[in-house]
GROMACS .gro file of C-alpha atoms in nm:
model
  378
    1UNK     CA    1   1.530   0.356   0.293
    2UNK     CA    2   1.560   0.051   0.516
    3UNK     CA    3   1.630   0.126   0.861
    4UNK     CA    4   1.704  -0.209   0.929
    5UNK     CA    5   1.881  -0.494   1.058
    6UNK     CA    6   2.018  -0.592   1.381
    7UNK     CA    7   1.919  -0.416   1.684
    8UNK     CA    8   2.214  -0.198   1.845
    9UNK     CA    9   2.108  -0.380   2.176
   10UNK     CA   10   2.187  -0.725   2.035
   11UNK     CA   11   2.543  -0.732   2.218
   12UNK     CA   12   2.428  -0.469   2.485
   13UNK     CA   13   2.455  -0.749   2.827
   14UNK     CA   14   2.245  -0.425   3.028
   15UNK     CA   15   1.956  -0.391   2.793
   16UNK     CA   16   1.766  -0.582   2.959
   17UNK     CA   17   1.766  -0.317   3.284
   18UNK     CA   18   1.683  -0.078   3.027
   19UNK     CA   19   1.303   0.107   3.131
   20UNK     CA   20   1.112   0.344   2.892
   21UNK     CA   21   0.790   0.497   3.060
   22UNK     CA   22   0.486   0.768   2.969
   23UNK     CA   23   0.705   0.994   3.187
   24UNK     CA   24   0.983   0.969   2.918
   25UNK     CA   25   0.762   1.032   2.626
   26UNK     CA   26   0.615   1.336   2.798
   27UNK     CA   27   0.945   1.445   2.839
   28UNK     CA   28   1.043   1.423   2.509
   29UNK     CA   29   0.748   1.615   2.384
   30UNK     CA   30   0.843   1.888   2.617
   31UNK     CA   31   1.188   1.884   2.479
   32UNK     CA   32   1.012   1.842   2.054
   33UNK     CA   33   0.788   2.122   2.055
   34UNK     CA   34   1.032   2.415   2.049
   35UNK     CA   35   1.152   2.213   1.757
   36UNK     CA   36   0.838   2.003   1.595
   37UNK     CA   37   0.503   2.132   1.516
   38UNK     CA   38   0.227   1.875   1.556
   39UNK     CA   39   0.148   1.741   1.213
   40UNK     CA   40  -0.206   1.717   1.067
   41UNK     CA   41  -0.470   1.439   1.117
   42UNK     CA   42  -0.659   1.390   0.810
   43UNK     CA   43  -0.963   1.176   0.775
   44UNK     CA   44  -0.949   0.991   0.456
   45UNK     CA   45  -1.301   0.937   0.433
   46UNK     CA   46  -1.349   0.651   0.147
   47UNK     CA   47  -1.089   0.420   0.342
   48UNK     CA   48  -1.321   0.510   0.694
   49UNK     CA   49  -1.015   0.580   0.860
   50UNK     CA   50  -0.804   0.900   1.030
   51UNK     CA   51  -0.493   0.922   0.917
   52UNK     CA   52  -0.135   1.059   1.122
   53UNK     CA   53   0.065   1.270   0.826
   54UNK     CA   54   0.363   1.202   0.929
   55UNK     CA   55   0.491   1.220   0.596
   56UNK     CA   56   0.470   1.590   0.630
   57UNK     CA   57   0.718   1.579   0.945
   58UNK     CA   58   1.049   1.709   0.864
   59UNK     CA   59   1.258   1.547   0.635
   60UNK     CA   60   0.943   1.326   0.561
   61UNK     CA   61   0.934   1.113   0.855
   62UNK     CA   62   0.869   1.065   1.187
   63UNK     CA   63   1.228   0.950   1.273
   64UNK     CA   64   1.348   1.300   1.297
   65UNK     CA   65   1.116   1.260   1.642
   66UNK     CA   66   1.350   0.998   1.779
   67UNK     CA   67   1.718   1.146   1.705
   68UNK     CA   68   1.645   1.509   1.792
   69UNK     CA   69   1.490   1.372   2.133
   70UNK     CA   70   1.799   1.129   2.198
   71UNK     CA   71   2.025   1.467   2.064
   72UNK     CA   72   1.838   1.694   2.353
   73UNK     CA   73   1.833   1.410   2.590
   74UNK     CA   74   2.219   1.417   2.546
   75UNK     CA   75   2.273   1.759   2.574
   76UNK     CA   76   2.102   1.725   2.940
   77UNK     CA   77   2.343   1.474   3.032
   78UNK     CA   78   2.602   1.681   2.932
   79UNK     CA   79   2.726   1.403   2.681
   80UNK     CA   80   2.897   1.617   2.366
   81UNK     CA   81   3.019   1.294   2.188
   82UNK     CA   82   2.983   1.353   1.847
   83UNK     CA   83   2.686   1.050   1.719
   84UNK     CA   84   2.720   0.810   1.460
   85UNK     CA   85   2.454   0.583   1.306
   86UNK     CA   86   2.401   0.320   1.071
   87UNK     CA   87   2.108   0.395   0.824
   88UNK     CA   88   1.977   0.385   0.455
   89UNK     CA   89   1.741   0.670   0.429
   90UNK     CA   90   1.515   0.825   0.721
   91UNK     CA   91   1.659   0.785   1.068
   92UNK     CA   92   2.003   0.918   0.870
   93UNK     CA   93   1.792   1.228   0.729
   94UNK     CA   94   1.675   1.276   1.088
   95UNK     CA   95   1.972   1.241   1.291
   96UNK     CA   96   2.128   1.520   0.995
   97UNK     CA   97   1.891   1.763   1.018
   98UNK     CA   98   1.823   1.753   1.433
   99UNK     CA   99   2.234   1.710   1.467
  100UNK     CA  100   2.189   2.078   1.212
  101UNK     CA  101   1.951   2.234   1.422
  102UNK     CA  102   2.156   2.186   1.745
  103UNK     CA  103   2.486   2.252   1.633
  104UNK     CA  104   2.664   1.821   1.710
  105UNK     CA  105   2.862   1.622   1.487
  106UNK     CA  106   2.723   1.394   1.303
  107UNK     CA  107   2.816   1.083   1.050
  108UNK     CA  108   2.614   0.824   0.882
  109UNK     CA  109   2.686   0.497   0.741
  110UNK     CA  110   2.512   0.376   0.435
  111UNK     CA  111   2.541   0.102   0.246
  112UNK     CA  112   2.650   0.093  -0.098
  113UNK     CA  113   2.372   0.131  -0.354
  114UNK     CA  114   2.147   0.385  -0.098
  115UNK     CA  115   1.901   0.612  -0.295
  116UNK     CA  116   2.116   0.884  -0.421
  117UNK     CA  117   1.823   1.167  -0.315
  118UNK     CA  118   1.905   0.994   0.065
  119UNK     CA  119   2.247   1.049   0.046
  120UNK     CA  120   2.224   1.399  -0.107
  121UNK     CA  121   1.940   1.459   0.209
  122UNK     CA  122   2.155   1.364   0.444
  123UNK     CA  123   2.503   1.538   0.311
  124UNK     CA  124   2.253   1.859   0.255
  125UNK     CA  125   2.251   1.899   0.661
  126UNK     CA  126   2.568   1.882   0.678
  127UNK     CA  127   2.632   1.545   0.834
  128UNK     CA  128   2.952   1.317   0.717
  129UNK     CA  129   2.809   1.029   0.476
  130UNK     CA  130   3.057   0.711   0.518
  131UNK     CA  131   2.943   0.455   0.265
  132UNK     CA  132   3.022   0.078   0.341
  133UNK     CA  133   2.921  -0.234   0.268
  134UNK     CA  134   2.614  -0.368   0.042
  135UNK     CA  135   2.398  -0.405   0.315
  136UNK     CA  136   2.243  -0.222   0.595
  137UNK     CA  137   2.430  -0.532   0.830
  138UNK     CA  138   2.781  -0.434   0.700
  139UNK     CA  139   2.720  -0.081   0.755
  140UNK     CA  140   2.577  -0.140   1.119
  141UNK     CA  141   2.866  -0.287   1.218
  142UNK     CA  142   3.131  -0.024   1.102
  143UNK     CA  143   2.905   0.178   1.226
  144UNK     CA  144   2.993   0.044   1.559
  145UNK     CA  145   3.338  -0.007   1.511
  146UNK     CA  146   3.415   0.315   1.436
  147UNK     CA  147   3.198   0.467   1.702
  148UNK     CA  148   3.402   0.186   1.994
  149UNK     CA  149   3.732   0.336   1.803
  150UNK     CA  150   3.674   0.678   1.827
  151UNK     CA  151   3.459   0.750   2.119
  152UNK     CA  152   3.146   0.894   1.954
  153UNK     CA  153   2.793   0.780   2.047
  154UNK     CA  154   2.628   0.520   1.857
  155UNK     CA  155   2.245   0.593   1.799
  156UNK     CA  156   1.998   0.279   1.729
  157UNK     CA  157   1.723   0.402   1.480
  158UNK     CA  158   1.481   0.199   1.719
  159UNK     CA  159   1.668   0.036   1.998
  160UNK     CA  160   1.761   0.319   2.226
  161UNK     CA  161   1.507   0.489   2.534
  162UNK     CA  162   1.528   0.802   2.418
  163UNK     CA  163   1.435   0.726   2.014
  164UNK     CA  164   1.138   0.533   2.196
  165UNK     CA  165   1.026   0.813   2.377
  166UNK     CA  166   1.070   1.064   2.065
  167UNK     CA  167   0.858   0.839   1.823
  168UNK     CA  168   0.591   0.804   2.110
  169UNK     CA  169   0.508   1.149   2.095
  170UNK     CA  170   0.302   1.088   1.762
  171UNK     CA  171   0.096   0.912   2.051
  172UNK     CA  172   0.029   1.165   2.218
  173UNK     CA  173  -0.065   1.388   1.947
  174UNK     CA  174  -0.280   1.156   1.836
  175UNK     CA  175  -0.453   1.112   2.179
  176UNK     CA  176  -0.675   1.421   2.160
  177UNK     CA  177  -0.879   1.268   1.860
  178UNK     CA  178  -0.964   0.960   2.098
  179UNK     CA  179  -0.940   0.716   1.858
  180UNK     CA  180  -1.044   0.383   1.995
  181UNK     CA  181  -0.779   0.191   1.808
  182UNK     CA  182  -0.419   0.309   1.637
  183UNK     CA  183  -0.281   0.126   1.364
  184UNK     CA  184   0.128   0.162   1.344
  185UNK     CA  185   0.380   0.009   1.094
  186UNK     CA  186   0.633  -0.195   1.248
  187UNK     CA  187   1.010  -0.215   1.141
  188UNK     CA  188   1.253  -0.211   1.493
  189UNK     CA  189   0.918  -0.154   1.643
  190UNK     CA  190   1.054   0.207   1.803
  191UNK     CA  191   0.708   0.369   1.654
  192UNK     CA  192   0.486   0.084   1.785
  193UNK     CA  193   0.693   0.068   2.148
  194UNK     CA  194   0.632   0.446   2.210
  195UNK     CA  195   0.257   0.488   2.069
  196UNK     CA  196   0.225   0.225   2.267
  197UNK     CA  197   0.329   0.339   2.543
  198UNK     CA  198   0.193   0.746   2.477
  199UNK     CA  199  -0.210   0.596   2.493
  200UNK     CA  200  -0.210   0.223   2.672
  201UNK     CA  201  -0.295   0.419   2.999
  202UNK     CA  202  -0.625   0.588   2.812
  203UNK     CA  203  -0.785   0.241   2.702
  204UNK     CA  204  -0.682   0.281   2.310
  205UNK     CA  205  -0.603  -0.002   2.108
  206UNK     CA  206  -0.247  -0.024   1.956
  207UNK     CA  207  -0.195  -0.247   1.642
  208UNK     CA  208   0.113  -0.316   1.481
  209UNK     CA  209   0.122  -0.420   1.086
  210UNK     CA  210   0.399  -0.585   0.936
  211UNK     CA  211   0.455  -0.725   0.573
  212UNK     CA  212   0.441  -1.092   0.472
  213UNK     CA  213   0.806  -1.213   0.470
  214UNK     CA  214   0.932  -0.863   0.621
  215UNK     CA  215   0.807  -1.016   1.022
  216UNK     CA  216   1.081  -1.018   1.221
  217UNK     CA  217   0.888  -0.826   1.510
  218UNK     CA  218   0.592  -1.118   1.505
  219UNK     CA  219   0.806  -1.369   1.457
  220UNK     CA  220   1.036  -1.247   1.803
  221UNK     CA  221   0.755  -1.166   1.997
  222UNK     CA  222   0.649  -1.568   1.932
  223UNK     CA  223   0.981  -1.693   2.052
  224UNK     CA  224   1.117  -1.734   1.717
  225UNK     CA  225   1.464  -1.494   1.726
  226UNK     CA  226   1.670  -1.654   1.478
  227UNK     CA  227   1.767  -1.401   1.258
  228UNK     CA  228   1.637  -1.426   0.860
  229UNK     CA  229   1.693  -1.240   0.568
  230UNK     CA  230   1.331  -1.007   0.517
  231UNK     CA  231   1.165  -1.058   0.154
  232UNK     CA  232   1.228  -0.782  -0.136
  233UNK     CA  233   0.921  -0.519  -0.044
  234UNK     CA  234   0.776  -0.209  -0.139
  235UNK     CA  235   0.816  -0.106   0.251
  236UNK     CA  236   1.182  -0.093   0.301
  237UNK     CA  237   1.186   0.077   0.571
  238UNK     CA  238   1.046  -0.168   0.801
  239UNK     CA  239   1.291  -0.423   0.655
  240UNK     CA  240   1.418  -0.549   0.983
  241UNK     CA  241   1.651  -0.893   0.990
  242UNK     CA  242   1.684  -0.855   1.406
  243UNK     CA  243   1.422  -0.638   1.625
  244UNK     CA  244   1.505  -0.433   1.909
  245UNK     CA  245   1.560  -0.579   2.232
  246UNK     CA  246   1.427  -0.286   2.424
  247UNK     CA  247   1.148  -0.235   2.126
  248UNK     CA  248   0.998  -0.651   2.173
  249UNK     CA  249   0.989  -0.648   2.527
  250UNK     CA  250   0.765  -0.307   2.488
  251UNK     CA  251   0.555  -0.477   2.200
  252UNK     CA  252   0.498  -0.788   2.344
  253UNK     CA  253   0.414  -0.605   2.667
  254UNK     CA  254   0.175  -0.342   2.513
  255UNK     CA  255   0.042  -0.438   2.154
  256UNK     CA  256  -0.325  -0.567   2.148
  257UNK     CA  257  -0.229  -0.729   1.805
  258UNK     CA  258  -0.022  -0.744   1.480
  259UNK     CA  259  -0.132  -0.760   1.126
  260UNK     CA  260   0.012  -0.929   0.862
  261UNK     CA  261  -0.029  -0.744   0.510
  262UNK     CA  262   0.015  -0.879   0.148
  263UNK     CA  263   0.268  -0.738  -0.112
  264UNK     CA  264   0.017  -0.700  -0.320
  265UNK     CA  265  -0.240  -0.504  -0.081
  266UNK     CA  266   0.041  -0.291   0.031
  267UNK     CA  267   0.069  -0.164  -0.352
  268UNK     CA  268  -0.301  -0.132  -0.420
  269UNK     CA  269  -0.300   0.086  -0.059
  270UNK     CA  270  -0.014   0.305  -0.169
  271UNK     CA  271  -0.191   0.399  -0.508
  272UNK     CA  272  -0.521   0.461  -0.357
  273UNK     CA  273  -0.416   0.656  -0.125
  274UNK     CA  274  -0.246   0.884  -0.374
  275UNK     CA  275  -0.493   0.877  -0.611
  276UNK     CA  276  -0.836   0.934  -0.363
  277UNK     CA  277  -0.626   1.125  -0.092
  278UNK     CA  278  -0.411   1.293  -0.305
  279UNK     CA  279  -0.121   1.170  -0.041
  280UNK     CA  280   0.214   1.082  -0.153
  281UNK     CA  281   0.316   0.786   0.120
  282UNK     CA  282   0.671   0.578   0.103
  283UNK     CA  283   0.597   0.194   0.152
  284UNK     CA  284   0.623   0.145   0.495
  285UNK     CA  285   0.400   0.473   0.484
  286UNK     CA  286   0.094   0.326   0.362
  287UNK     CA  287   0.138  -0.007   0.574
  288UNK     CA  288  -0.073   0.056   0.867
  289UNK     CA  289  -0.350   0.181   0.644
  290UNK     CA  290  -0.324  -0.142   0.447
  291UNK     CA  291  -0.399  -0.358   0.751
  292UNK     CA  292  -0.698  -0.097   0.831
  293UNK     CA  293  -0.964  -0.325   0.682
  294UNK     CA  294  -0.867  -0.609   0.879
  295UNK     CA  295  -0.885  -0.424   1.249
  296UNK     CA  296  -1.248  -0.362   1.348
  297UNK     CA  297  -1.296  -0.026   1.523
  298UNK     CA  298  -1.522   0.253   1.478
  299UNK     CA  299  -1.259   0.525   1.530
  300UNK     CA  300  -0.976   0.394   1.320
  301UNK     CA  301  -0.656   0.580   1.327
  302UNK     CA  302  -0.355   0.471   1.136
  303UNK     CA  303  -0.023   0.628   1.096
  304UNK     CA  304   0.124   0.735   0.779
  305UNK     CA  305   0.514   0.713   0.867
  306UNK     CA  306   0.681   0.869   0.582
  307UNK     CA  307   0.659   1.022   0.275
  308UNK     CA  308   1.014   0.955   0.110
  309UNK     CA  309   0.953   0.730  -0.154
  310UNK     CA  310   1.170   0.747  -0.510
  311UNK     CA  311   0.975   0.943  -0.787
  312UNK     CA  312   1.029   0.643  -1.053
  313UNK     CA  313   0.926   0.394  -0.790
  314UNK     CA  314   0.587   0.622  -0.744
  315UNK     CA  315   0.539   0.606  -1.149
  316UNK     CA  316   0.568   0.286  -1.195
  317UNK     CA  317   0.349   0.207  -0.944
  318UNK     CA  318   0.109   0.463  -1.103
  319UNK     CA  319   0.146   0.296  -1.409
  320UNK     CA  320   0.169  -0.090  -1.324
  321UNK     CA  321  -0.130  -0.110  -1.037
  322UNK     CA  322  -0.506  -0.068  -1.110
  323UNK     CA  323  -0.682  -0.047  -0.792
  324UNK     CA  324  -1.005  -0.188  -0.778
  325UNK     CA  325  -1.305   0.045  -0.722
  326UNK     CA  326  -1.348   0.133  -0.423
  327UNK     CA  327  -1.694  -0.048  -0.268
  328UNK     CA  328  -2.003   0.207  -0.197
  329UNK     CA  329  -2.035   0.308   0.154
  330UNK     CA  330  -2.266   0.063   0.385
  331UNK     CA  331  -2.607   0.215   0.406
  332UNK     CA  332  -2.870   0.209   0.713
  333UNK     CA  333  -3.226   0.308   0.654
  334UNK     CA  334  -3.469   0.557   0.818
  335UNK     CA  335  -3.763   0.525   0.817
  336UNK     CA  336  -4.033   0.791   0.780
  337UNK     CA  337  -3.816   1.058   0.583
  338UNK     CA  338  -3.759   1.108   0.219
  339UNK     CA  339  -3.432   1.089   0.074
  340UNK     CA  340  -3.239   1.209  -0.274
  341UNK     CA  341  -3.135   0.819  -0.302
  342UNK     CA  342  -3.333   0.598  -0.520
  343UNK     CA  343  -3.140   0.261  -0.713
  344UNK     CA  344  -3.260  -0.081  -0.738
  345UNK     CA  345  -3.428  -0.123  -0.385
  346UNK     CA  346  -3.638   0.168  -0.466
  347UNK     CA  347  -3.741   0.056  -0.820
  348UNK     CA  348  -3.812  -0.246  -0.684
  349UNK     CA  349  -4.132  -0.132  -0.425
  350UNK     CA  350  -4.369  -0.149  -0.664
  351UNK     CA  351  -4.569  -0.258  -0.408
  352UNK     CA  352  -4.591   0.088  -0.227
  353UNK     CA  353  -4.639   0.327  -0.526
  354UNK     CA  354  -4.858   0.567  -0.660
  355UNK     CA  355  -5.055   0.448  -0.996
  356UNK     CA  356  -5.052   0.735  -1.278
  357UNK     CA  357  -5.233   0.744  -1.582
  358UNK     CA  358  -5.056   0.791  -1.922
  359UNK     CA  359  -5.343   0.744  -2.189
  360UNK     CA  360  -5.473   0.356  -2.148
  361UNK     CA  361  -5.149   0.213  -1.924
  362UNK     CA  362  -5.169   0.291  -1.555
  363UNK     CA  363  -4.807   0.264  -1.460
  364UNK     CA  364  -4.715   0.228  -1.108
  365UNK     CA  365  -4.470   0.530  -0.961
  366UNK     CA  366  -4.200   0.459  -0.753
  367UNK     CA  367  -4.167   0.548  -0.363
  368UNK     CA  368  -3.939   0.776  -0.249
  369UNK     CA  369  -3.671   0.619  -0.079
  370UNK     CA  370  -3.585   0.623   0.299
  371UNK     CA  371  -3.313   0.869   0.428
  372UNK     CA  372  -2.926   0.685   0.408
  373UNK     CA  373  -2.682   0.780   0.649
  374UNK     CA  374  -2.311   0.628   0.566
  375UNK     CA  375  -2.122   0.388   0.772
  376UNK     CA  376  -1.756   0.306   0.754
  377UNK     CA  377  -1.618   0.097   0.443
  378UNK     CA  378  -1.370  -0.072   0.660
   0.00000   0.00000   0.00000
């Protein structure tokens, strides 16, 4: 369900006077919560991490955030253009189901070769599905030819203020569970520029992930914008050839770090986390989680973006990748109080024990072990 591509701002000569503040993510939660229940935080308790669902948002992502936000924004403004957008699976299932709720015109170009179940999603809402091109760049730019020919608004699924200040307001939900660090996938980098922004100003940590070959975002915020064609990966959606313009200036401003994830530990991450969490996750879903274990924090948070993944993708992941076992929880000791635990420390204090007789043997008891209490895995 790639989202991605070139940034809408790339030929934009104002973008650069562009500002997105807290202000405008408070806004938009004002504006979302008529709309937008708060989804669950769930603490997934053999990774040692809290989790954002926001594969339970509507249509099973947090983009829905962004486009109803820019939708109401619009409405404000008085602006009754009817929006058009470029997309391959979630920000076109958002923009369809917020332009629904509110009663705009919408269309959305997807490339040839889109997951059917998208297009269906999308055409269920009631939004016009224009199919173009074989790749999210060819339909990005009819996209924008027909929205310069026809007058209608064309809506970035990361590059625009008010999709920033939509997808920020999984910050602020998440703020009230003062995490001291929050892990979020990056793609266009909307998410990461509006968490970002939603919790800088209360001391929390903000670190992006990204996939190995699927960097754009890194690579931009180093200097390095020539464009290049992302790797095949299980996390499509964060498939970006060209970041945001609005979205790197905000990163490189406000991210502490970014993490770079293997393939294969994206894979293993997706299949644990169905199979111990019983949580169905896209790719770009289970990134942030993947890079969990290499951000150090001791109130992890990371966000689980979205939920639409393909049913035969899922089983033949289910079928193809054996996760290892997951390690046993750290262990401190202490002292002075008796404990259910025993294994090979105890066994091993012979030293300590209490002889008993059995006939001519004496044979030394072991000591009770100490009291355990559990510490993070990650």
């Amino acid at each position: 369900m790639p989202d991605a591509g070139r940034a809408s701002a790339s030929s934009d000569p104002d973008v650069g006077d562009v500002v997105v503040t807290v202000g405008d993510v408070l806004a938009a939660q004002a504006r979302l919560r008529r709309y937008l229940p708060p989804t669950p935080m769930h603490h997934a308790e053999r990774f040692g991490v809290m989790l954002k669902l926001e594969n339970l948002q509507r249509t099973g992502s947090y983009k829905v955030r962004g486009a109803l936000n820019a939708l109401l924004a619009a409405r404000e403004r008085g602006d009754q253009r009817p929006v058009i957008a470029a997309s391959a699976g979630n920000h076109a299932q958002g923009l369809a189901w917020a332009a629904y709720r509110l009663g705009v015109q919408a269309i959305t170009v997807m490339p040839h070769g889109a997951p059917a179940t998208k297009i269906a999603g999308v055409a269920h809402w009631g939004a016009t599905v224009r199919q173009h091109g074989n790749s999210y760049d060819e339909a990005f730019a009819f996209a924008k030819e027909l929205a310069e020919q026809n007058g209608y608004r064309f809506l970035s699924a990361f590059d625009d203020p008010d999709v920033i200040a939509g997808q920020g307001t999984v910050g602020i939900e998440i703020a009230p569970h003062t995490p001291d660090v929050v892990i979020v996938p990056i793609g266009g980098g909307g998410l990461a520029s509006g968490v970002a922004l939603a919790l800088k100003s209360q001391g929390v940590r903000v670190v992006g992930a990204q996939v190995e070959g699927v960097d754009a975002m890194i690579r931009a915020m180093k200097g390095d914008v020539s464009p290049l064609d992302p790797v095949a990966s299980l996390a499509d959606g964060v498939r970006v050839k060209v970041p945001g313009f609005i979205t790197r200036r905000l990163c490189t401003q406000l991210l502490d770090d970014v993490v770079i994830v293997r393939e294969a530990e994206l894979r293993e991450t997706l299949v644990r986390l169905a199979l111990e969490e019983n949580l169905i996750a896209e790719g770009a879903g289970a990134l942030a989680l993947a890079a969990g274990r290499r951000v150090a924090g001791k109130r992890k948070c990371a966000v689980v973006s979205g939920g639409n993944i393909d049913a035969a993708v899922l089983a033949q992941l289910l079928s193809d990748v054996r996760p290892r076992p997951p390690r046993k929880p750290r262990r401190r000791a202490v002292e002075g109080e008796p404990s259910l635990a025993g294994g090979r420390d105890a066994t091993r204090a012979a030293a300590s024990t209490t002889p008993i007789k059995t006939g001519a043997r004496r044979i030394a008891a072991p000591a009770l072990a100490t009291e355990v209490h559990e510490e993070s895995i990650w």
